[in-house]
Structures are given as structure tokens and as C-alpha cells.
Amino acid sequence: MGRSNRKRRGGRVPPRRDGPAGSERRPVLDEVEFAGQEWAFRQVRGNDSGRSYLCPGCQQDVPASSAHTVAWPASSMSGVENRRHWHTTCWNARDRRRPGHAWA
């Protein structure tokens, strides 16, 4: 007998939802002290937006298509201009890789 490729009812647990009906739960943000202030950060998946960012750790391009880390000052989360896109390896080595000109 062949295998059925139909989706089963009740097979998988649906993703948790917080907030209004239909909204996905936001990823958990972590905070760390860096460069004299608290920073919030999260890991992001790559996307096909075609954008690229300048990593403040190594001054090289971070393509949006690759997974990377986004960090911003925790005290001023509201503005997108405060976000910095880091290579995850550069973010993990941020104490050894001081930010360059892309920081300001």
C-alpha cells in the first residue's frame, strides 16, 4: 500500500500566538551590556529583499539573504535608524572587534 501525502488532522501542534488573533509571536529578544550601554539583539533569518548592510564589527557587507544578528540600544528601540546588522560571528566577538565608522 502506498504512502499518503495528505496532511493529518491534529498531527502537529500549531504555533503559539500572542496578542491579537492571527498575529505571530515575536522572537525573544536578548539584552547585553556593550560599549557602555544596554543593547537588545536578535538573530534573523535571511530574506530575499536584496538589501545589504555594513557590519560595524568588520566593515564588510552583510547581505540580507544570509542569517545575521540585529542589535540596537535597548533604551531607544523605537527607531529603525538605531538598528545595526552584524555578522553573527562579529557580534559574538564584539568585545574583540570594536565598532568602526558604521556605528554612528
XYZ file of C-alpha atoms in Angstrom:
104
model
C 0.000 0.000 0.000
C 1.331 3.478 -0.931
C 2.072 6.271 1.446
C -0.466 9.064 1.862
C 0.858 12.616 1.469
C -2.264 14.234 2.853
C -1.929 16.437 5.905
C -3.183 14.775 9.027
C -5.663 16.485 11.277
C -4.299 17.288 14.711
C -0.865 15.924 13.825
C 1.276 18.934 14.612
C 0.881 21.443 17.386
C 0.018 24.863 15.907
C 2.483 27.704 16.626
C 1.825 29.738 19.761
C 0.143 33.020 19.169
C 0.253 36.031 21.448
C -1.687 39.227 21.061
C -4.498 39.753 18.556
C -5.891 36.775 16.670
C -3.667 35.721 13.806
C -0.519 37.549 14.894
C 2.666 35.540 15.205
C 4.656 35.583 18.407
C 7.692 37.856 18.259
C 11.120 36.282 18.719
C 12.569 36.529 22.190
C 14.954 39.432 22.487
C 18.138 39.174 24.472
C 19.915 42.063 26.136
C 23.589 42.539 26.859
C 25.796 45.385 28.039
C 28.139 46.566 25.308
C 30.000 49.821 24.644
C 28.750 51.329 27.899
C 25.028 50.754 27.345
C 22.390 48.030 27.234
C 21.769 46.504 23.802
C 18.877 44.361 22.657
C 19.599 41.878 19.903
C 18.077 39.009 17.993
C 19.050 36.546 15.330
C 17.291 36.995 11.992
C 16.905 34.631 9.069
C 17.981 35.614 5.619
C 15.426 37.075 3.242
C 15.295 37.999 -0.417
C 14.928 41.765 -0.010
C 18.137 42.370 -1.968
C 19.472 44.793 0.632
C 22.891 44.724 2.207
C 24.176 46.298 5.400
C 27.595 47.305 6.680
C 28.708 45.216 9.650
C 30.078 47.524 12.373
C 32.425 44.776 13.556
C 34.376 44.106 10.365
C 33.234 46.872 7.986
C 32.159 44.267 5.399
C 28.783 43.825 3.697
C 26.099 41.739 5.396
C 23.695 40.573 2.686
C 20.085 40.389 3.804
C 19.962 36.922 2.243
C 22.231 35.492 4.955
C 21.304 34.875 8.584
C 22.755 37.578 10.845
C 22.273 39.452 14.128
C 20.427 42.745 14.520
C 21.264 44.870 17.582
C 20.066 48.239 18.853
C 20.313 50.291 22.061
C 17.698 48.971 24.492
C 16.829 52.471 25.689
C 15.895 53.700 22.192
C 14.284 50.724 20.488
C 11.649 52.750 18.693
C 13.725 53.984 15.771
C 14.891 51.759 12.933
C 17.831 54.112 12.419
C 19.319 52.722 15.648
C 19.479 49.117 14.405
C 22.822 47.652 13.389
C 23.169 44.492 11.322
C 26.147 42.359 12.345
C 27.579 39.116 11.037
C 26.742 36.695 13.820
C 30.425 35.814 14.246
C 31.321 39.505 14.534
C 28.548 40.051 17.099
C 29.798 37.100 19.135
C 33.307 38.608 19.046
C 32.138 42.201 19.673
C 34.463 42.628 22.657
C 37.434 41.948 20.393
C 36.023 43.745 17.326
C 35.303 47.298 18.320
C 32.844 49.109 16.050
C 34.251 51.171 13.222
C 32.777 54.043 11.259
C 29.432 52.295 10.648
C 28.455 52.828 14.270
C 27.392 56.449 14.085
